[in-house]
Short mmCIF file of C-alpha atoms in Angstrom, two decimals:
data_model
loop_
_atom_site.label_atom_id
_atom_site.label_comp_id
_atom_site.label_asym_id
_atom_site.label_seq_id
_atom_site.Cartn_x
_atom_site.Cartn_y
_atom_site.Cartn_z
CA UNK A 1 32.39 -7.86 -22.96
CA UNK A 2 33.99 -6.62 -19.94
CA UNK A 3 31.64 -2.84 -18.14
CA UNK A 4 33.08 -0.10 -18.19
CA UNK A 5 35.32 0.65 -14.56
CA UNK A 6 32.31 3.88 -14.01
CA UNK A 7 28.68 0.26 -15.54
CA UNK A 8 30.62 -1.80 -12.66
CA UNK A 9 30.23 0.81 -9.90
CA UNK A 10 27.39 1.49 -11.14
CA UNK A 11 26.19 -2.37 -11.43
CA UNK A 12 27.86 -3.23 -8.53
CA UNK A 13 26.20 -0.76 -6.34
CA UNK A 14 22.95 -2.24 -7.48
CA UNK A 15 23.18 -5.65 -6.77
CA UNK A 16 24.84 -4.74 -3.03
CA UNK A 17 21.54 -3.32 -2.34
CA UNK A 18 19.32 -5.93 -3.83
CA UNK A 19 21.02 -8.45 -1.83
CA UNK A 20 20.81 -6.33 1.34
CA UNK A 21 16.75 -5.52 0.46
CA UNK A 22 16.38 -8.73 -0.37
CA UNK A 23 18.63 -10.40 3.53
CA UNK A 24 15.96 -7.96 4.85
CA UNK A 25 14.58 -9.99 7.91
CA UNK A 26 11.82 -9.67 10.63
CA UNK A 27 13.33 -8.83 13.89
CA UNK A 28 12.14 -8.60 17.66
CA UNK A 29 13.06 -5.22 19.58
CA UNK A 30 12.11 -6.08 23.28
CA UNK A 31 9.49 -3.46 24.44
CA UNK A 32 7.00 -2.64 28.16
CA UNK A 33 5.10 -5.93 28.23
CA UNK A 34 6.04 -7.30 24.88
CA UNK A 35 8.03 -7.42 21.47
CA UNK A 36 7.98 -5.40 17.67
CA UNK A 37 8.46 -6.83 14.73
CA UNK A 38 10.50 -4.30 12.63
CA UNK A 39 12.82 -4.49 10.02
CA UNK A 40 15.63 -2.15 8.42
CA UNK A 41 16.82 -2.01 4.22
CA UNK A 42 19.47 0.96 2.80
CA UNK A 43 22.06 2.07 5.05
CA UNK A 44 23.81 6.71 5.18
CA UNK A 45 23.67 8.95 7.63
CA UNK A 46 19.66 9.76 7.25
CA UNK A 47 16.66 7.93 8.50
CA UNK A 48 13.16 7.20 7.89
CA UNK A 49 11.46 4.83 9.82
CA UNK A 50 7.29 4.20 7.85
CA UNK A 51 4.17 3.57 10.24
CA UNK A 52 1.40 1.90 9.87
CA UNK A 53 -1.96 3.11 9.04
CA UNK A 54 -5.12 1.36 11.92
CA UNK A 55 -5.81 -0.97 8.99
CA UNK A 56 -2.98 -2.52 7.17
CA UNK A 57 -0.02 -3.58 8.80
CA UNK A 58 4.18 -2.68 7.91
CA UNK A 59 3.40 -4.95 4.82
CA UNK A 60 1.33 -1.70 2.84
CA UNK A 61 5.51 -0.38 2.65
CA UNK A 62 6.36 -3.27 0.47
CA UNK A 63 6.21 -1.02 -2.52
CA UNK A 64 7.55 2.44 -0.93
CA UNK A 65 10.27 1.05 1.22
CA UNK A 66 12.64 -0.35 -1.33
CA UNK A 67 12.99 3.07 -3.41
CA UNK A 68 13.62 4.58 0.24
CA UNK A 69 16.10 2.10 0.86
CA UNK A 70 18.06 3.99 -2.17
CA UNK A 71 18.71 5.90 -0.69
CA UNK A 72 18.45 6.40 3.18
CA UNK A 73 18.08 4.04 5.94
CA UNK A 74 14.31 2.27 6.58
CA UNK A 75 12.84 1.17 9.27
CA UNK A 76 9.63 -0.34 9.80
CA UNK A 77 7.20 -1.58 12.06
CA UNK A 78 4.30 -3.38 12.64
CA UNK A 79 2.40 -1.56 16.34
CA UNK A 80 0.71 -4.10 18.38
CA UNK A 81 -1.45 -6.84 17.28
CA UNK A 82 -0.91 -6.06 13.04
CA UNK A 83 1.36 -8.53 10.17
CA UNK A 84 4.03 -10.32 13.43
CA UNK A 85 4.19 -8.04 16.35
CA UNK A 86 1.98 -9.95 19.22
CA UNK A 87 -1.25 -8.39 21.19
CA UNK A 88 -0.53 -6.66 24.20
CA UNK A 89 -1.11 -8.09 26.73
CA UNK A 90 -0.72 -5.08 29.51
CA UNK A 91 -0.85 -1.50 29.57
CA UNK A 92 1.93 0.49 26.48
CA UNK A 93 2.22 3.20 24.39
CA UNK A 94 2.18 3.50 20.84
CA UNK A 95 5.58 5.52 21.48
CA UNK A 96 6.81 4.59 23.90
CA UNK A 97 6.89 1.57 21.44
CA UNK A 98 8.10 3.88 18.50
CA UNK A 99 10.91 4.67 20.60
CA UNK A 100 12.08 1.12 21.27
CA UNK A 101 12.44 -0.05 17.23
CA UNK A 102 14.76 3.01 16.88
CA UNK A 103 16.49 2.13 19.68
CA UNK A 104 16.75 -1.98 19.02
CA UNK A 105 17.71 -0.02 15.44
CA UNK A 106 20.05 1.95 16.63
CA UNK A 107 18.22 5.10 15.10
CA UNK A 108 18.94 8.35 17.18
CA UNK A 109 16.82 10.48 14.91
CA UNK A 110 14.17 10.43 12.21
CA UNK A 111 12.05 11.67 9.69
CA UNK A 112 8.97 10.03 11.04
CA UNK A 113 6.05 9.15 7.27
CA UNK A 114 3.11 8.34 8.94
CA UNK A 115 -0.04 6.94 7.58
CA UNK A 116 -3.93 8.03 9.01
CA UNK A 117 -3.72 7.01 12.62
CA UNK A 118 0.52 6.04 11.93
CA UNK A 119 0.50 9.75 11.65
CA UNK A 120 -1.61 10.34 14.60
CA UNK A 121 1.64 8.65 16.35
CA UNK A 122 4.50 10.20 14.33
CA UNK A 123 2.91 13.90 15.86
CA UNK A 124 2.82 12.65 19.94
CA UNK A 125 5.94 11.44 18.60
CA UNK A 126 7.63 14.63 18.30
CA UNK A 127 5.59 16.95 21.19
CA UNK A 128 7.60 13.66 23.10
CA UNK A 129 10.46 13.03 21.63
CA UNK A 130 11.57 16.61 19.71
CA UNK A 131 15.17 16.18 19.86
CA UNK A 132 14.91 12.78 17.66
CA UNK A 133 13.04 14.14 14.87
CA UNK A 134 14.15 14.85 11.97
CA UNK A 135 10.38 15.37 10.10
CA UNK A 136 7.42 14.61 9.36
CA UNK A 137 5.27 13.87 6.30
CA UNK A 138 2.11 13.06 7.33
CA UNK A 139 -0.76 11.20 4.91
CA UNK A 140 -4.21 11.13 5.29
CA UNK A 141 -3.81 11.64 8.36
CA UNK A 142 -5.54 11.22 11.44
CA UNK A 143 -4.87 13.42 15.03
CA UNK A 144 -5.94 13.03 18.78
CA UNK A 145 -8.08 15.53 20.14
CA UNK A 146 -9.13 15.82 15.83
CA UNK A 147 -13.90 14.54 16.84
CA UNK A 148 -14.69 12.12 13.89
CA UNK A 149 -18.54 13.77 11.89
CA UNK A 150 -21.54 12.27 11.64
CA UNK A 151 -21.09 10.89 8.06
CA UNK A 152 -17.85 9.31 9.37
CA UNK A 153 -18.80 7.32 12.29
CA UNK A 154 -21.83 6.13 10.72
CA UNK A 155 -19.04 4.88 6.91
CA UNK A 156 -17.21 3.25 9.72
CA UNK A 157 -20.15 1.55 11.08
CA UNK A 158 -20.91 0.11 7.69
CA UNK A 159 -17.84 -0.86 7.21
CA UNK A 160 -17.39 -2.63 10.71
CA UNK A 161 -20.45 -4.14 9.75
CA UNK A 162 -19.45 -5.58 6.85
CA UNK A 163 -15.74 -7.26 7.67
CA UNK A 164 -18.24 -8.66 10.51
CA UNK A 165 -19.88 -10.27 7.36
CA UNK A 166 -16.98 -11.04 6.01
CA UNK A 167 -17.03 -9.05 3.15
CA UNK A 168 -13.66 -7.91 3.04
CA UNK A 169 -14.66 -7.22 -0.91
CA UNK A 170 -17.12 -4.46 -0.12
CA UNK A 171 -14.97 -2.69 2.63
CA UNK A 172 -12.79 -2.09 0.00
CA UNK A 173 -15.03 -0.72 -2.23
CA UNK A 174 -15.11 2.28 -0.35
CA UNK A 175 -14.51 5.52 -2.64
CA UNK A 176 -12.19 7.86 -0.22
CA UNK A 177 -9.75 4.61 -0.10
CA UNK A 178 -8.73 3.86 -3.31
CA UNK A 179 -9.67 4.64 -6.64
CA UNK A 180 -11.61 3.90 -8.65
CA UNK A 181 -10.16 1.90 -11.09
CA UNK A 182 -7.27 0.84 -8.54
CA UNK A 183 -9.56 -2.75 -8.65
CA UNK A 184 -5.16 -4.89 -8.25
CA UNK A 185 -3.87 -2.10 -5.28
CA UNK A 186 -7.31 -3.22 -3.98
CA UNK A 187 -7.75 -6.76 -4.50
CA UNK A 188 -4.45 -6.66 -2.69
CA UNK A 189 -5.14 -4.95 0.64
CA UNK A 190 -8.17 -7.91 0.82
CA UNK A 191 -5.23 -10.70 0.44
CA UNK A 192 -3.13 -8.17 3.02
CA UNK A 193 -6.28 -8.92 5.64
CA UNK A 194 -7.01 -12.24 4.46
CA UNK A 195 -4.02 -12.91 5.44
CA UNK A 196 -3.67 -11.14 8.62
CA UNK A 197 -7.27 -11.42 10.04
CA UNK A 198 -5.90 -9.89 13.57
CA UNK A 199 -5.44 -6.79 11.93
CA UNK A 200 -8.96 -5.82 11.88
CA UNK A 201 -9.33 -7.39 14.95
CA UNK A 202 -8.47 -5.14 17.63
CA UNK A 203 -7.37 -7.69 19.67
CA UNK A 204 -4.68 -6.30 22.81
CA UNK A 205 -5.02 -2.88 21.40
CA UNK A 206 -7.52 -1.59 24.27
CA UNK A 207 -5.03 -1.55 26.28
CA UNK A 208 -2.61 1.44 24.63
CA UNK A 209 -2.97 3.90 27.48
CA UNK A 210 -3.53 7.47 25.33
CA UNK A 211 -1.70 10.72 26.32
CA UNK A 212 -3.22 14.63 26.18
CA UNK A 213 -4.17 15.13 22.52
CA UNK A 214 -1.77 16.08 19.95
CA UNK A 215 -5.12 18.39 18.46
CA UNK A 216 -3.90 21.53 21.81
CA UNK A 217 -0.07 21.45 21.02
CA UNK A 218 0.15 21.60 17.25
CA UNK A 219 1.65 24.96 17.73
CA UNK A 220 4.35 23.59 19.93
CA UNK A 221 5.54 20.78 16.84
CA UNK A 222 9.41 22.33 15.54
CA UNK A 223 10.47 19.75 12.73
CA UNK A 224 9.92 20.87 9.52
CA UNK A 225 6.28 18.53 8.37
CA UNK A 226 4.79 17.88 4.80
CA UNK A 227 1.06 17.56 5.00
CA UNK A 228 -0.37 14.98 2.51
CA UNK A 229 -3.78 14.70 2.12
CA UNK A 230 -5.59 12.37 -1.47
CA UNK A 231 -8.62 14.29 -3.31
CA UNK A 232 -10.60 11.62 -3.12
CA UNK A 233 -10.72 11.01 0.48
CA UNK A 234 -12.93 11.63 2.74
CA UNK A 235 -14.20 15.57 4.34
CA UNK A 236 -13.09 14.95 7.65
CA UNK A 237 -9.03 13.85 6.74
CA UNK A 238 -9.06 16.93 4.73
CA UNK A 239 -10.77 19.25 7.27
CA UNK A 240 -8.19 17.76 9.41
CA UNK A 241 -5.09 17.63 7.09
CA UNK A 242 -6.40 21.49 6.39
CA UNK A 243 -6.10 21.61 10.64
CA UNK A 244 -3.13 20.33 11.54
CA UNK A 245 -0.62 22.26 8.26
CA UNK A 246 -1.85 25.46 9.28
CA UNK A 247 -1.88 24.88 12.70
CA UNK A 248 1.99 23.52 12.99
CA UNK A 249 4.20 26.15 11.94
CA UNK A 250 6.12 25.62 8.55
CA UNK A 251 4.40 22.25 7.28
CA UNK A 252 3.68 21.86 3.87
CA UNK A 253 0.00 20.89 2.40
CA UNK A 254 -0.39 18.73 -0.27
CA UNK A 255 -3.31 17.56 -2.23
CA UNK A 256 -1.75 14.99 -4.30
CA UNK A 257 -4.56 14.01 -7.34
CA UNK A 258 -7.18 11.64 -7.77
CA UNK A 259 -6.05 9.34 -5.73
CA UNK A 260 -7.23 8.64 -2.04
CA UNK A 261 -6.39 7.58 1.28
CA UNK A 262 -3.78 5.17 0.60
CA UNK A 263 -1.71 7.05 -1.98
CA UNK A 264 1.36 4.93 -1.38
CA UNK A 265 -0.07 1.63 -2.01
CA UNK A 266 -1.54 2.69 -5.59
CA UNK A 267 1.46 4.93 -6.68
CA UNK A 268 4.23 3.91 -5.18
CA UNK A 269 6.87 5.38 -6.72
CA UNK A 270 5.66 9.27 -6.73
CA UNK A 271 5.04 8.43 -2.94
CA UNK A 272 8.09 8.11 -2.55
CA UNK A 273 9.67 10.93 -4.31
CA UNK A 274 7.74 13.18 -2.60
CA UNK A 275 9.11 11.88 1.11
CA UNK A 276 12.36 11.41 -0.19
CA UNK A 277 12.69 15.30 -2.38
CA UNK A 278 11.04 16.16 1.31
CA UNK A 279 14.33 14.79 2.96
CA UNK A 280 16.98 15.61 0.91
CA UNK A 281 15.27 18.95 1.85
CA UNK A 282 15.75 19.87 4.75
CA UNK A 283 19.23 18.80 6.84
CA UNK A 284 19.05 16.74 9.33
CA UNK A 285 18.93 18.68 12.62
CA UNK A 286 17.49 21.32 10.12
CA UNK A 287 14.28 21.48 13.38
CA UNK A 288 16.66 21.84 16.96
CA UNK A 289 18.43 24.81 14.68
CA UNK A 290 15.15 26.15 14.34
CA UNK A 291 15.62 26.48 10.37
#
C-alpha cells in the first residue's frame, strides 16, 4: 500500500523526531570548578530549559520533555550532585551553572521551566540575566527569601528521618507530593532515588554560593511568568506561589486541581500542554519589549 504525500510527510516527520530523541545523549558543560551533565532534544526557534527540584534529577521530566521536543528545542540538566553531574568540590553558583549549560547548548535565550527549588534558580537567573529569559514557568515554586513555617519544618524533619532509615517508600507517602491514587508514580520516584542515592546526600551542594534573596526583587522581573501550584501541595508552597504571582508584574497564577508537588510526573501531557500554550502565547523577546 502506498501512502499519500501528506501522510508520508507526517510519518517521515515523526520518524525523524523520534530518531533524534533516541540519539539524545548526555553531554557535559564546563562550569566553575566542575562539569554539568545536560541533554538536548527537538528543534525550532524557541527553547525551553527544564530545571528539576531538590530531590529528583532531570529524569523527573522523562515523560514531559519528549512532548515538548516535538515543537521546541528543549534542554534539561542535572544540578551539582544530582544524577550524572558530579558533586561540587569548590564553591559554585547555580545561576552560573545554568548560564554555562545554555552556552554549551548554543542557547542565547529560553523559557525557563522550574520545579520547586528549580523555580528558585529560574527566578535568580531571570534577575541576573533578564536578556536571556523569554518567560518563566514556576511549578510549586520555592524562592529564596521566604521563611518556612513550623509545620513545614516538622514535615521536613520527618522526611529526613525516614530517608536516613532507608524508608523511601514511607517518605514518598507524603500527601503533598503526589495524589493519593498515584501508586505507580510513587514507585517511580522510589526507583529513581534508589538508583541515584546521591540526590539525597547533599554531597558538595553545601559549597553553593548564595546570592541576594529573590523575594525582595520579584517586582524587577519583566519576563512573562506563569506560576503553577498543585491543589494538594503543602500550605507553604501555596502561600509562596501566590506571593510570587502577586509580586511579579503581570504574572498568572493557576491552581492545578487534584495534584501535588510533582504535577508533571503524574500528568505529564497536561503539564506539557500548559507550558507549550504559555510559550506560544508570549513572543520571543516579549520581556525586553515590555509586552
